[in-house]
Structure formats: C-alpha cells, structure tokens
Coordinates of C-alpha atoms in Angstrom, one line a residue:
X1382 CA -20.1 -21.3 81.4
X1383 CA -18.6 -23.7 83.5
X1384 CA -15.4 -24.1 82.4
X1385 CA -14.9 -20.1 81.3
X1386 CA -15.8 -20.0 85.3
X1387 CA -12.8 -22.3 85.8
X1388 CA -10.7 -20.6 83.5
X1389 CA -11.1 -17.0 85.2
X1390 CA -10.6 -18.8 88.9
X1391 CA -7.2 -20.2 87.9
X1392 CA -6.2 -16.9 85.7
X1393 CA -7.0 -14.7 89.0
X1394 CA -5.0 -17.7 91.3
X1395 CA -2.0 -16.6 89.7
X1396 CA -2.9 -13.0 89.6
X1397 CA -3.1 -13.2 93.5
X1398 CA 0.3 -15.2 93.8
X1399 CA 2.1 -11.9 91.6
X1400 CA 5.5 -12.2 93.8
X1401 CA 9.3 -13.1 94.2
X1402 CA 9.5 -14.7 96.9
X1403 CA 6.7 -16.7 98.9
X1404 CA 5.9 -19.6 101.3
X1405 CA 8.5 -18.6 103.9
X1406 CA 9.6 -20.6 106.8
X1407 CA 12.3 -20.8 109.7
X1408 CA 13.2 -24.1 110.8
X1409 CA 15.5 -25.0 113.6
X1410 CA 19.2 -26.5 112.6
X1411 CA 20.3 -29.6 114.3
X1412 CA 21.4 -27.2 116.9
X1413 CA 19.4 -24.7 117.4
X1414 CA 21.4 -22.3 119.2
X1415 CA 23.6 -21.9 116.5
X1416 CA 22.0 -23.0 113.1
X1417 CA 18.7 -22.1 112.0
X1418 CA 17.4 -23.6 108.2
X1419 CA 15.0 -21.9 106.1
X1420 CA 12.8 -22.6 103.1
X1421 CA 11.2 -20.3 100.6
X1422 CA 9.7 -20.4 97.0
X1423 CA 10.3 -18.4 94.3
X1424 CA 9.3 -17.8 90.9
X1425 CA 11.1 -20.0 88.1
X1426 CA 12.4 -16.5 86.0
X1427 CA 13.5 -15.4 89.4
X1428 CA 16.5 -17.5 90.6
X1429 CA 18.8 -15.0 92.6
X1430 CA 16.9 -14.7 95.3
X1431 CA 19.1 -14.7 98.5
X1432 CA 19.5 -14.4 102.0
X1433 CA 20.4 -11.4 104.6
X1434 CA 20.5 -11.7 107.8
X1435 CA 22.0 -9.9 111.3
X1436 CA 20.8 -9.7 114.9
X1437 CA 18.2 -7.2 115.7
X1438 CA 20.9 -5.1 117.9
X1439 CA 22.0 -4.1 114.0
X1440 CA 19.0 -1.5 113.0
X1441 CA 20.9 -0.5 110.4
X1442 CA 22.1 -4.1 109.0
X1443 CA 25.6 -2.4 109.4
X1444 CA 26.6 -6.7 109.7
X1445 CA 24.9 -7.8 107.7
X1446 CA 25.5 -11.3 106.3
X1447 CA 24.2 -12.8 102.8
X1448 CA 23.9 -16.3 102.0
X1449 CA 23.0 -18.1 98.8
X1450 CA 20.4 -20.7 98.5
X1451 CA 20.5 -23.9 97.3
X1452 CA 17.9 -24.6 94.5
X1453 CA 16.3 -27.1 92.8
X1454 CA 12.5 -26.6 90.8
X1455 CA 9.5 -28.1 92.8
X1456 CA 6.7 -30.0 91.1
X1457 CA 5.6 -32.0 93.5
X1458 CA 2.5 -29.6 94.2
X1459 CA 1.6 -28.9 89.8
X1460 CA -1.8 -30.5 88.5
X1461 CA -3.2 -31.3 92.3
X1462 CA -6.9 -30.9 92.2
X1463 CA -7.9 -28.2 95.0
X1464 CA -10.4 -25.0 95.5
X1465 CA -9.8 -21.7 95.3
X1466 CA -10.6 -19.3 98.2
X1467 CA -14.1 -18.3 96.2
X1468 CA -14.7 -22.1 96.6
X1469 CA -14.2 -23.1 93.0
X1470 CA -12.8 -26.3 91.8
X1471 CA -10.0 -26.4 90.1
X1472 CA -6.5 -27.7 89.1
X1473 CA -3.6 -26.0 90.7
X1474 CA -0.5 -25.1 87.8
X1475 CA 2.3 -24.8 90.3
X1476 CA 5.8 -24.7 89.6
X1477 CA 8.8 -23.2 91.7
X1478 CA 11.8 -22.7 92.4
X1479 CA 12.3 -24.1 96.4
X1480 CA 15.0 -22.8 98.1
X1481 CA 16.8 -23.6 101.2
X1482 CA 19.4 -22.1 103.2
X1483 CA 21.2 -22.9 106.2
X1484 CA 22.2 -20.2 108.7
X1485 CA 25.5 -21.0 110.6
X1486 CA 27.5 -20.0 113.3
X1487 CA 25.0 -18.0 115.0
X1488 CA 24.9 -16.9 118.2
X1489 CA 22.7 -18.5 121.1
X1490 CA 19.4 -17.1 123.0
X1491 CA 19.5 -14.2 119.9
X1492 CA 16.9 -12.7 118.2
X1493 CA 18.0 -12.4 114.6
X1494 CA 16.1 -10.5 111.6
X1495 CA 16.5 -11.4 107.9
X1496 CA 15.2 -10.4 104.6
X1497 CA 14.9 -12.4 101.4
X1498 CA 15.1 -11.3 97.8
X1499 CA 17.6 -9.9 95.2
X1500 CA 19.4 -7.6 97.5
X1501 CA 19.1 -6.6 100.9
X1502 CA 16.6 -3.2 100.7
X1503 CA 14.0 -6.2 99.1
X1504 CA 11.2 -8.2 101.0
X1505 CA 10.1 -8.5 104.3
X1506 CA 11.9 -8.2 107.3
X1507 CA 11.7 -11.4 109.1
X1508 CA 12.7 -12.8 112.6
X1509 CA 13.5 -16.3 114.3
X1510 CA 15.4 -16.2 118.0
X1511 CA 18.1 -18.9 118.6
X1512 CA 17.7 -21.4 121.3
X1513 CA 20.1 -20.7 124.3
X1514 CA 22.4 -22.9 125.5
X1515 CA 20.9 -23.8 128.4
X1516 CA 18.4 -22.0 130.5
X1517 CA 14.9 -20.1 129.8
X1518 CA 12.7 -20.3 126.9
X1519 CA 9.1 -20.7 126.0
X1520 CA 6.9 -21.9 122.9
X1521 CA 3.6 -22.4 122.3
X1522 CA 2.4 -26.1 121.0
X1523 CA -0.3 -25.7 118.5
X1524 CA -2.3 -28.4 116.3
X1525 CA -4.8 -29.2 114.0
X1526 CA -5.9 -25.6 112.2
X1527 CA -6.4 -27.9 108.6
X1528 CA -6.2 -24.4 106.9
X1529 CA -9.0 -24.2 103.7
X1530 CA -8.5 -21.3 101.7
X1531 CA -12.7 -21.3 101.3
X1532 CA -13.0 -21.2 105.2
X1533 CA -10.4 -18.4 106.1
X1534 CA -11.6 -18.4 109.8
X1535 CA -9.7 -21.7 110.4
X1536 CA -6.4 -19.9 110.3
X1537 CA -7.6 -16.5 111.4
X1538 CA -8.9 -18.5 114.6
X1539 CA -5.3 -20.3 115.1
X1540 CA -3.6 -17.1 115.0
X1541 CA -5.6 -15.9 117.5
X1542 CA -4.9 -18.6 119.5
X1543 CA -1.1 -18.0 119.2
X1544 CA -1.8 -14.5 119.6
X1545 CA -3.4 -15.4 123.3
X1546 CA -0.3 -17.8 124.0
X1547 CA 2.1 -15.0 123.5
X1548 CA -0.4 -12.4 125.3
X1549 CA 0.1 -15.0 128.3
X1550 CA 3.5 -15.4 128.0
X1551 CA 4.4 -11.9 128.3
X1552 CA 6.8 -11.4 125.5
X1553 CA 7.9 -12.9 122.3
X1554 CA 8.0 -16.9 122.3
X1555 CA 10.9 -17.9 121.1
X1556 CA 9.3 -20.9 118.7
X1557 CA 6.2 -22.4 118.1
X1558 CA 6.0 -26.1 117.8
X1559 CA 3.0 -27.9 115.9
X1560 CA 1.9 -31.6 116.0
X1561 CA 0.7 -31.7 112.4
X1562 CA -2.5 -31.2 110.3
X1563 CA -1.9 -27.7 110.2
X1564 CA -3.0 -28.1 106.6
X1565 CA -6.8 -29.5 105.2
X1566 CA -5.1 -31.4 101.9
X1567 CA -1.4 -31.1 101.9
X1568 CA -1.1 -31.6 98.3
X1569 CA -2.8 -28.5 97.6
X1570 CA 0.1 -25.9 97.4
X1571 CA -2.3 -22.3 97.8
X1572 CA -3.2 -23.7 101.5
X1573 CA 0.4 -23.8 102.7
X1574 CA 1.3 -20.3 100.9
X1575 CA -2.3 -19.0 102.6
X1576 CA -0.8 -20.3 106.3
X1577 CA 2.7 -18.5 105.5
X1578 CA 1.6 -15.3 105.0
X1579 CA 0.6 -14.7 108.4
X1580 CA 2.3 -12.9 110.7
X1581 CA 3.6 -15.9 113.1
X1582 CA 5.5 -17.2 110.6
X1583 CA 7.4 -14.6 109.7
X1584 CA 8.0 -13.6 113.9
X1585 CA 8.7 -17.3 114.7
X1586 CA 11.0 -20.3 114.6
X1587 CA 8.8 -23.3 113.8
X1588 CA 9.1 -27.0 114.1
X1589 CA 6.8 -29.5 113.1
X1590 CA 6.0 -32.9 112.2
X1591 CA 4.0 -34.3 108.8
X1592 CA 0.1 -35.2 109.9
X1593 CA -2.1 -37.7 108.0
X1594 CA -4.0 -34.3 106.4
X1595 CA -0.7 -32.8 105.5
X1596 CA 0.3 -35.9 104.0
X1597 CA -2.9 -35.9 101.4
X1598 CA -3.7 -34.7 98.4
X1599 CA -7.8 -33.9 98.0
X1600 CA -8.8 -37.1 96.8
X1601 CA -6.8 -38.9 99.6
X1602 CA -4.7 -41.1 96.9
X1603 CA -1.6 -39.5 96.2
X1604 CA -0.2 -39.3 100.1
X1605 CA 3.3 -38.0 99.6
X1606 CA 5.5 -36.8 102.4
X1607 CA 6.7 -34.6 100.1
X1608 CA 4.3 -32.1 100.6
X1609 CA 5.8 -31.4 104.1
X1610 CA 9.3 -31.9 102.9
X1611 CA 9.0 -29.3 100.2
X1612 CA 7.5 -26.6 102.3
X1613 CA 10.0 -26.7 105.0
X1614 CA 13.7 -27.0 105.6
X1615 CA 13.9 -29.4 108.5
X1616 CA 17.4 -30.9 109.6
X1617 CA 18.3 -33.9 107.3
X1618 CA 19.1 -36.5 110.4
X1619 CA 16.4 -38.4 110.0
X1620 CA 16.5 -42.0 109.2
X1621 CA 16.5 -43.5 105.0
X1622 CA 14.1 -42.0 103.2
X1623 CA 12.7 -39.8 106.1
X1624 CA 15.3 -36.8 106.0
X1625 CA 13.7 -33.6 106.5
X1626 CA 10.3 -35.0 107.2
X1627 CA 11.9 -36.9 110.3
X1628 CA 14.4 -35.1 112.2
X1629 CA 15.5 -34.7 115.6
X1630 CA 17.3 -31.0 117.2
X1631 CA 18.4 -29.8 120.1
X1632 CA 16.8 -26.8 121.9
X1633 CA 18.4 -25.3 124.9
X1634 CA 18.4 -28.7 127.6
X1635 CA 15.5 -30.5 125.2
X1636 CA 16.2 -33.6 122.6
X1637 CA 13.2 -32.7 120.3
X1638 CA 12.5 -35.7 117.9
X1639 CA 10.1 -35.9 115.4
X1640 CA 8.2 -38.5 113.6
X1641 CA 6.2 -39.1 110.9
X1642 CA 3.1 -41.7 112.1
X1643 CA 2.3 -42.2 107.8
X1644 CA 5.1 -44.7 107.8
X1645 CA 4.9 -46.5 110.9
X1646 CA 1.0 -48.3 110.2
X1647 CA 2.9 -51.4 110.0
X1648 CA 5.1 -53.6 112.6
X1649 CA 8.1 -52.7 110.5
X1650 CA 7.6 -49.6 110.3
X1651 CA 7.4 -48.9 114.1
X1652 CA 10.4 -51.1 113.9
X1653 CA 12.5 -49.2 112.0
X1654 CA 11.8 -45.5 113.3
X1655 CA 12.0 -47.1 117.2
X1656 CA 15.4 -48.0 116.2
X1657 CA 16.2 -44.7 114.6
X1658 CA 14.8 -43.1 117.8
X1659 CA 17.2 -45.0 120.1
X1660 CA 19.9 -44.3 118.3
X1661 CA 19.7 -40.4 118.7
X1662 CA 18.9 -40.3 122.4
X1663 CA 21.7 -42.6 123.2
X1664 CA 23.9 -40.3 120.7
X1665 CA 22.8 -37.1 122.3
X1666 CA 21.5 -38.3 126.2
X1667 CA 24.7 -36.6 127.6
X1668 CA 23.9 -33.0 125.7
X1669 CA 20.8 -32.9 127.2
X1670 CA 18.4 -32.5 130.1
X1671 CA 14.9 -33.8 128.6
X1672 CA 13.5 -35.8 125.5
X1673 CA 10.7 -35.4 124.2
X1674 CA 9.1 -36.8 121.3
X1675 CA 6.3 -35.8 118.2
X1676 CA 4.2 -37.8 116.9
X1677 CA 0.4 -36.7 115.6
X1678 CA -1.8 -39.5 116.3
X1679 CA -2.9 -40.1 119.8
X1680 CA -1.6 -41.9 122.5
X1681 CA -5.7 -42.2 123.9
X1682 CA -8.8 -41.8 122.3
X1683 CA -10.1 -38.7 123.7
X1684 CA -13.7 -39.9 123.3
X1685 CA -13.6 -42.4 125.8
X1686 CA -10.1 -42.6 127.0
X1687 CA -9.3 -45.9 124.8
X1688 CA -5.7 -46.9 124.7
X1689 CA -4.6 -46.0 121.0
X1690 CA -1.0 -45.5 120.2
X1691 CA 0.5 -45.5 123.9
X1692 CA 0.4 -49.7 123.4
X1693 CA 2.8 -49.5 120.9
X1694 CA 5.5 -46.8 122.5
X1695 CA 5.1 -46.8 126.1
X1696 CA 7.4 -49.9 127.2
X1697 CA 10.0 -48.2 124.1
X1698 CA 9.6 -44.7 126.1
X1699 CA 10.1 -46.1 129.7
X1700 CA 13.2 -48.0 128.4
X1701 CA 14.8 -45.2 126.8
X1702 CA 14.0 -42.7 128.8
X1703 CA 11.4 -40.3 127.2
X1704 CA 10.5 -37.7 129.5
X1705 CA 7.4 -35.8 127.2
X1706 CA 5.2 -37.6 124.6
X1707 CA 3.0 -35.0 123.0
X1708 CA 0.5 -36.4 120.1
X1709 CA -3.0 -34.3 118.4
X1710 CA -5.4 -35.8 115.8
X1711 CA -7.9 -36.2 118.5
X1712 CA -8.9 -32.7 118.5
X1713 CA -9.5 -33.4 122.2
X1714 CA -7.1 -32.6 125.0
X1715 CA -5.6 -35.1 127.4
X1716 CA -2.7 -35.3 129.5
X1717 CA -1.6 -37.6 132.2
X1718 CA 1.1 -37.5 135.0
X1719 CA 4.3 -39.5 134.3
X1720 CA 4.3 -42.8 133.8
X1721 CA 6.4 -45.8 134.4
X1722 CA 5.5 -49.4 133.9
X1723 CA 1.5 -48.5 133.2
X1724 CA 1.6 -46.8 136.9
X1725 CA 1.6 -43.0 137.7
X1726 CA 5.2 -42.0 139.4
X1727 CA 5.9 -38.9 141.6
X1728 CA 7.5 -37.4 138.8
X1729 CA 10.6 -38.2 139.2
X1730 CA 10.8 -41.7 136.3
X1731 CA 8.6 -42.2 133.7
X1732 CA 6.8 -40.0 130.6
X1733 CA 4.2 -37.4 130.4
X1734 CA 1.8 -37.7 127.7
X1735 CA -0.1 -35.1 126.3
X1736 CA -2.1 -34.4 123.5
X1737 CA -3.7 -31.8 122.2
X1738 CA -6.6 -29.6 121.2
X1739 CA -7.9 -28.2 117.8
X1740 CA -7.7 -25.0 116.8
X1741 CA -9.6 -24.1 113.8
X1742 CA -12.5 -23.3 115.8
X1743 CA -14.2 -25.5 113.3
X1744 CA -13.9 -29.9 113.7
X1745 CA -13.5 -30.2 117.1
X1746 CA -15.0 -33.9 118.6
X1747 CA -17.4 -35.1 121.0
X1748 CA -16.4 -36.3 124.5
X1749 CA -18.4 -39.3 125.3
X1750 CA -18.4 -41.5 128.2
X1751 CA -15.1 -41.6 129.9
X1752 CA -14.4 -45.6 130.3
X1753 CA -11.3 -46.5 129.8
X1754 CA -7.5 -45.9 131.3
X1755 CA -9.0 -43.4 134.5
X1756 CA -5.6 -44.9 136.4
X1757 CA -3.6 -43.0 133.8
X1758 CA -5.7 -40.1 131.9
X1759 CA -5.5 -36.8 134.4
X1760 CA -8.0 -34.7 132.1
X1761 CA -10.0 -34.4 129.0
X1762 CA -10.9 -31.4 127.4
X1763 CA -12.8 -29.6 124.0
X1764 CA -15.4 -27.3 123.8
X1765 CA -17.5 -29.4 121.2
X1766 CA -17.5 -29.2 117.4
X1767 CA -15.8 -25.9 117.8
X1768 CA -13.1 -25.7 120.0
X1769 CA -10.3 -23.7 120.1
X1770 CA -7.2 -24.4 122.6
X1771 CA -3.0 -24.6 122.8
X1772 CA -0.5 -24.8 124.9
X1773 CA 2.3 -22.4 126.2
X1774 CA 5.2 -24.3 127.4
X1775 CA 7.9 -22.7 129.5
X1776 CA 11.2 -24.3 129.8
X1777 CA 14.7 -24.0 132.3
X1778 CA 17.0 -26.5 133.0
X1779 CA 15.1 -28.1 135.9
X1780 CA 11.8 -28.0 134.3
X1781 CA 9.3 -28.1 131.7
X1782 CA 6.1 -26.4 132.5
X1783 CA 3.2 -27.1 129.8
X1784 CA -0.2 -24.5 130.2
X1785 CA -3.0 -25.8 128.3
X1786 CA -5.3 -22.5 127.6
X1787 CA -8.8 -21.8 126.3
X1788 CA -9.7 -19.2 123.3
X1789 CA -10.3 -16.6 126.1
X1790 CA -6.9 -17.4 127.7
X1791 CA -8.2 -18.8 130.8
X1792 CA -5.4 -21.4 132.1
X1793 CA -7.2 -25.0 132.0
X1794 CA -4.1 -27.4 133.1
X1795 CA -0.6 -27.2 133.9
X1796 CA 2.1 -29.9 134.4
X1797 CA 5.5 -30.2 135.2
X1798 CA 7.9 -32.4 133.4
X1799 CA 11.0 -32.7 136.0
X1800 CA 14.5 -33.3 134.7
X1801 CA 15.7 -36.9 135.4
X1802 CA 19.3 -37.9 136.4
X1803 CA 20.6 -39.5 133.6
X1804 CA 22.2 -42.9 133.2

C-alpha cells in the first residue's frame, strides 16, 4: 500500500507540473539599467521556447523584441529525495531544459513587460523595471521564508509581507532583494517552482544570494551551489568557480555585491572572496555612490548580541569602504549605526550593519538576555517563534533609507546610510 501511495504522489507531481515553461525569474545584468538576465525552465520536448519583450508604453507589443535562449538540460535537481505538498515522501524525477537569456541595450528607470514561450500571444505577461542611472528607487529586503510545499503558509505569509512593503511604499518597487534561505531544502526542485509561481516574481526584478538552506539537499549531504545557480541567471562576474552564485551589479548609485558564506567556513576561503571583493569596489568605486554587500549569516547573534561574523569583515569593510552590510539567518532583527574602528561615527565614515527578520511566520528565534556588543547594536527585534518582518529601502543619490516593518506594517526602525566622499 505504501509504495502504490508513492507511486500515485509522484504520478500526480507531474500531473501538477503539466506546462511549457516554469520556474521563471528576472535577474539584474551587471548593469542594471540597461541589462536585465533571466532564467526559466522548460520541458525537454519543448526547446523553442523564447523571449519577447518591450516597455509597458507598447500595449500593443507594436516593438516588440524576441530573443533566443541559451540552453543546456539540468539534472542537478533529478532523484533528490523531497515531499510532496500532501506531505508524502518521495523521490523527485526532474529533468529540464534551463534556459537563460540576457536582455540588452535597454533603457534605464523603465518598466518593461515580457512573455515567454513559442511565440509572442503564449505565456504570461511578465514585468521587471530597470535601474535608473542615478537617482530614486526603492526595494524591499526580504529573508528567510524556507518555502515547504507541505506548509504553504510559509510563502503565502512572505508574500504578504512584500505585499505590505509595496502597500508602504506607495507604488511598484522597482526590485526586491533577498539575503537567502528563501528555500527549506534547495535540492528539492518542486519548492523553488512552488516560490516562482507567485505573483512577486513575475512583477519584480530579484537579486539574491545562495543561503546555507538553499545550498541543501534534505538529507543535508549533497550541498551544491548548484541549486541556486540553476534557478537563476545572475551576472557571471563572480570569482573561479562562484560565477552566477557570486556576482556583483550596479543599481542606480549602489555597488551591490554578493556572496556566498558556504565557501568561506575556512581562512582561505574568506581569503579568497575578500580579495575578489576588493577588486570590484576598486574597479567600480568611481561609478558609484554606495557599496553594499550580501552575505546570509549574521554579523551578531541576535540572541544575545554575540559578535559572529562582523570579526572576520569589519576591519576588510572599514578599509575598503563598505557603506551597508546586510546579513539574515538569525531570524532576528538588528541594526547598528555606522561604524568605524569598532566605534559608532556620525555617519559620515564607517558601515551600517543590518540584519534581518524572518518571514515565514513560522521559525522565528528567541531573544534572550542582551549581553554583549550594547556599544554597537542599536536594536533587536522578532516577534517569537513566529515572526514576520522586512524591510523597504528607499534610495537617491545622497541617501539610502532602510524601514524595517512589522506584519501589520507598523514602521519599527529606520536608518540612514549617507553617501561618503570617495577616495
């Protein structure tokens, strides 16, 4: 009975995945005002699958433009043990044809609209905005929603929380950023198709970094960065054997760069993406206004307010200038002011650091006993085992302004990151 139970649940897995074209994401090019990179699946039989896009100004896709993927088939995902949504176990068959695309030579501070499938009247109509040049944006920085097909509220609860961000920014965001472990088990492929579907991500630009439970399969011993890599189409700057999973871009006045913490446990490790790191500020300190950088595990321990990772990057950040360092894993929020040297500035030198919530409503953490670091740590913040929180940040060229918001949209902490003069 057991296994004809098994049987059925994978029969009616790929009865429910009956589609062209699936797992659909838009990733920011290098620069994101006028390249943006997207990644979609699609079925092995089905291999002309393509691109059209225009600005929204064109209702009638009069301009149209059509671009051809490049393709190669995707296994990474086949034979990973996972669940289904009804909570069965089982082993997912999953093979696919990945495709990615970059957009070029588009046109900044623009929202654009794009369709994927076989010709132009197929698919969804989809939308991503361009970064401008310089100037006024906002995004909302979200963490943590470890989507579970057998727990559906995780990612209806995260949605909601974007849907409050947006609500409280008064119009579209132009790009929502996440700090990882937006999925339970990475390496289990119906949990990142499940998160796609939703309505952000076909609305949105997003840019993310791998976590340590995106980087997992369900048994915890077949980490593979791939598993990021393969479901999105991330700029392919980063350094050997971290292309696509980390990447830097520019985004208006900001340096975004982007790490992956499942490589730097060691001294080496640190060594080698510190050095990658200073390279592409130096490279790009005169395009821009601000760096910030992404990383998923914590600068602090929430809990108590332990240094954690902020021993091994702070002297790095304060000699190469980082002006935002925003971490998550925690599931607690905590900020500082800017620092320089281990002391709190006026603003005007050192780096922010800030780190946030969950938002699966589900596995938040217990504050305890706040003992250490109270010279540096500004705030802590959760609302228990289920807490739900994110942060809208609005950007110009002076300025970056980060709101950290409750489920009920009720503003908990704001800071300003002031541009510096550069060097």
């Amino acid at each position: 009975m057991r296994l004809s139970s098994l049987i059925l649940a994978f029969f009616l897995c790929l009865s429910a995945w009956a589609g062209d074209v699936y797992t659909v994401i838009a990733n920011p090019g290098e620069n994101a005002s006028k390249s943006v990179r997207l990644n979609w699946h699609s079925d092995i039989d089905n291999d002309a699958t393509q691109c059209f896009y225009t600005d929204c100004s064109d209702i009638h896709w009069a301009r149209a433009k059509k671009v051809a993927p490049q393709q190669e088939i995707c296994e990474v995902f086949d034979s990973m043990y996972s669940k289904t949504p009804e909570g069965e176990n089982f082993y997912e068959r999953v093979r696919f044809i990945r495709n990615t695309a970059e957009l070029k030579n588009l046109t900044p501070g623009t929202r654009y609209m794009y369709r994927i499938g076989n010709d132009l009247k197929d698919g969804e109509t989809r939308y991503f905005h361009t970064a401008p040049q310089s100037g006024e944006w906002s995004a909302a920085i979200i963490s943590d929603i470890h989507t579970y097909t057998p727990l559906p509220k995780r990612v209806e609860a995260a949605m909601t929380m974007l849907d409050t961000i947006e609500a409280k920014n008064g119009t579209h965001l132009d790009a929502i950023l996440h700090v990882g472990d937006i999925i339970a088990w990475g390496g289990c492929y119906s949990f990142w198709r499940n998160l796609y579907s939703n309505d952000h991500f076909k609305n949105h630009l997003w840019a993310g970094i791998n976590g340590n439970h995106d980087n997992m399969d369900r048994t915890n011993k077949r980490n593979n960065k791939e598993f990021f890599r393969n479901t999105n189409n991330n700029p392919l700057n980063g350094y050997d054997s971290q292309e696509g999973v980390c990447y830097y871009f520019i985004y208006g006045d900001v340096l975004f760069i982007m790490l992956n913490n499942q490589v730097m446990h060691s001294d080496e490790g640190l060594a080698t993406a510190q050095e990658w790191v200073k390279k592409v500020i130096k490279k790009n300190q005169r395009k821009t206004r601000f760096t910030v950088v992404f990383e998923h595990y914590p600068w602090f321990l929430g809990g108590n307010g332990k240094t954690f990772q902020y021993a091994r990057w702070s002297k790095f950040f304060d000699e190469n200038g980082v002006d935002l360092a925003v971490s998550a894993h925690n599931h607690i929020y905590l900020r500082t002011d800017a620092l320089y040297n281990d002391q709190e500035t006026d603003g005007n030198s050192g780096t922010v650091y800030l780190q946030t919530p969950s938002t699966d409503n589900e596995r938040g953490e217990s504050i305890n006993e706040w003992i250490y670091n109270k010279d540096k740590i500004k705030i802590r913040w959760n609302e228990g085992p289920k807490t739900m929180g994110a942060i809208l940040l609005k950007a110009n060229s002076d300025q970056l302004s980060l709101t950290a918001y409750d489920r009920y949209g009720n503003a908990l902490d704001n800071v300003i990151v002031k541009a510096k003069k550069r060097k």
